[in-house]
Tab-separated table of C-alpha atoms in Angstrom:
chain	number	residue	atom	x	y	z
A	1031	UNK	CA	68.102	50.747	13.193
A	1032	UNK	CA	66.376	53.149	15.850
A	1033	UNK	CA	67.513	53.158	19.154
A	1034	UNK	CA	65.558	52.599	22.137
A	1035	UNK	CA	66.055	56.079	23.079
A	1036	UNK	CA	64.154	57.204	20.311
A	1037	UNK	CA	61.384	54.643	20.134
A	1038	UNK	CA	57.974	55.648	21.526
A	1039	UNK	CA	55.704	52.430	22.762
A	1040	UNK	CA	52.137	52.433	21.180
A	1041	UNK	CA	50.234	54.558	24.069
A	1042	UNK	CA	52.729	57.457	23.395
A	1043	UNK	CA	54.041	57.446	26.847
A	1044	UNK	CA	58.103	58.104	27.192
A	1045	UNK	CA	60.503	55.106	27.322
A	1046	UNK	CA	62.761	55.599	30.119
A	1047	UNK	CA	66.014	55.624	27.758
A	1048	UNK	CA	64.196	58.857	26.228
A	1049	UNK	CA	63.653	60.110	29.708
A	1050	UNK	CA	67.441	59.862	30.371
A	1051	UNK	CA	68.063	61.179	26.539
A	1052	UNK	CA	66.063	64.548	27.137
A	1053	UNK	CA	68.543	64.810	30.941
A	1054	UNK	CA	71.567	64.880	28.656
A	1055	UNK	CA	73.413	68.585	29.881
A	1056	UNK	CA	71.463	68.778	33.016
A	1057	UNK	CA	71.786	68.281	36.232
A	1058	UNK	CA	70.568	65.071	37.782
A	1059	UNK	CA	70.695	63.190	41.255
A	1060	UNK	CA	71.536	59.535	40.811
A	1061	UNK	CA	71.308	56.906	43.561
A	1062	UNK	CA	72.677	53.733	43.566
A	1063	UNK	CA	72.302	50.050	45.087
A	1064	UNK	CA	74.423	50.285	48.754
A	1065	UNK	CA	75.076	53.320	50.502
A	1066	UNK	CA	76.082	55.915	47.820
A	1067	UNK	CA	74.148	58.904	46.033
A	1068	UNK	CA	75.782	61.121	42.878
A	1069	UNK	CA	74.743	64.881	41.751
A	1070	UNK	CA	76.196	65.785	38.543
A	1071	UNK	CA	75.531	67.044	35.066
A	1072	UNK	CA	74.913	64.279	32.706
A	1073	UNK	CA	77.218	64.268	29.709
A	1074	UNK	CA	76.412	60.687	28.157
A	1075	UNK	CA	74.947	57.476	28.878
A	1076	UNK	CA	74.656	54.342	26.736
A	1077	UNK	CA	72.110	51.712	26.155
A	1078	UNK	CA	73.026	50.153	29.522
A	1079	UNK	CA	72.608	52.838	31.536
A	1080	UNK	CA	75.879	53.216	31.580
A	1081	UNK	CA	76.621	57.170	32.479
A	1082	UNK	CA	79.609	59.812	32.395
A	1083	UNK	CA	78.923	62.493	34.939
A	1084	UNK	CA	80.570	65.970	35.224
A	1085	UNK	CA	80.722	68.200	38.102
A	1086	UNK	CA	79.897	65.843	40.301
A	1087	UNK	CA	79.043	65.730	44.233
A	1088	UNK	CA	79.112	62.168	45.681
A	1089	UNK	CA	77.413	61.525	49.315
A	1090	UNK	CA	78.152	58.440	51.071
A	1091	UNK	CA	76.108	56.927	53.702
A	1092	UNK	CA	78.621	56.911	56.999
A	1093	UNK	CA	77.786	54.921	60.414
A	1094	UNK	CA	77.048	57.456	62.313
A	1095	UNK	CA	73.878	58.310	60.101
A	1096	UNK	CA	75.067	61.394	58.155
A	1097	UNK	CA	76.868	61.916	54.681
A	1098	UNK	CA	80.811	62.107	53.501
A	1099	UNK	CA	80.490	64.611	50.791
A	1100	UNK	CA	83.300	64.067	47.956
A	1101	UNK	CA	83.714	66.426	45.122
A	1102	UNK	CA	84.273	64.787	41.901
A	1103	UNK	CA	85.329	66.837	38.519
A	1104	UNK	CA	84.042	63.684	35.874
A	1105	UNK	CA	83.031	60.173	36.567
A	1106	UNK	CA	81.759	56.913	34.859
A	1107	UNK	CA	79.133	54.979	36.734
A	1108	UNK	CA	77.964	51.658	35.839
A	1109	UNK	CA	74.466	51.162	35.162
A	1110	UNK	CA	74.323	47.742	36.883
A	1111	UNK	CA	74.596	49.742	40.232
A	1112	UNK	CA	71.759	52.237	39.564
A	1113	UNK	CA	68.655	52.304	41.536
A	1114	UNK	CA	67.054	55.419	40.986
A	1115	UNK	CA	67.428	58.360	38.654
A	1116	UNK	CA	66.212	61.752	39.641
A	1117	UNK	CA	65.973	64.840	36.663
A	1118	UNK	CA	66.807	67.849	38.261
A	1119	UNK	CA	67.437	66.583	41.785
A	1120	UNK	CA	69.784	68.123	44.231
A	1121	UNK	CA	70.608	65.228	46.177
A	1122	UNK	CA	70.511	64.864	49.980
A	1123	UNK	CA	70.801	68.314	50.668
A	1124	UNK	CA	68.477	68.705	53.515
A	1125	UNK	CA	69.468	65.984	55.032
A	1126	UNK	CA	73.113	66.847	54.717
A	1127	UNK	CA	72.427	70.341	56.057
A	1128	UNK	CA	70.176	68.828	59.145
A	1129	UNK	CA	73.158	66.648	59.888
């Protein structure tokens, strides 16, 4: 059975899981539902877009409008909470520097 990550639709366009598969080993910016964002190296994912990240920076919006920044060695993100993925993204760096 061919996995969704390896499948292509009839028009030859890139499918979402195939795009994520191409990001394995690269830096990725992940925006979650709510007030958290993560930037890290994508090590793996599954069909539910649960992801393992290494060398992670967590950005959490605080009530004053800035970000609380936390460094993490490795995390597992639940795919149900993912709102947007930005391959090669650096996160809200410019906003953090301006705050």
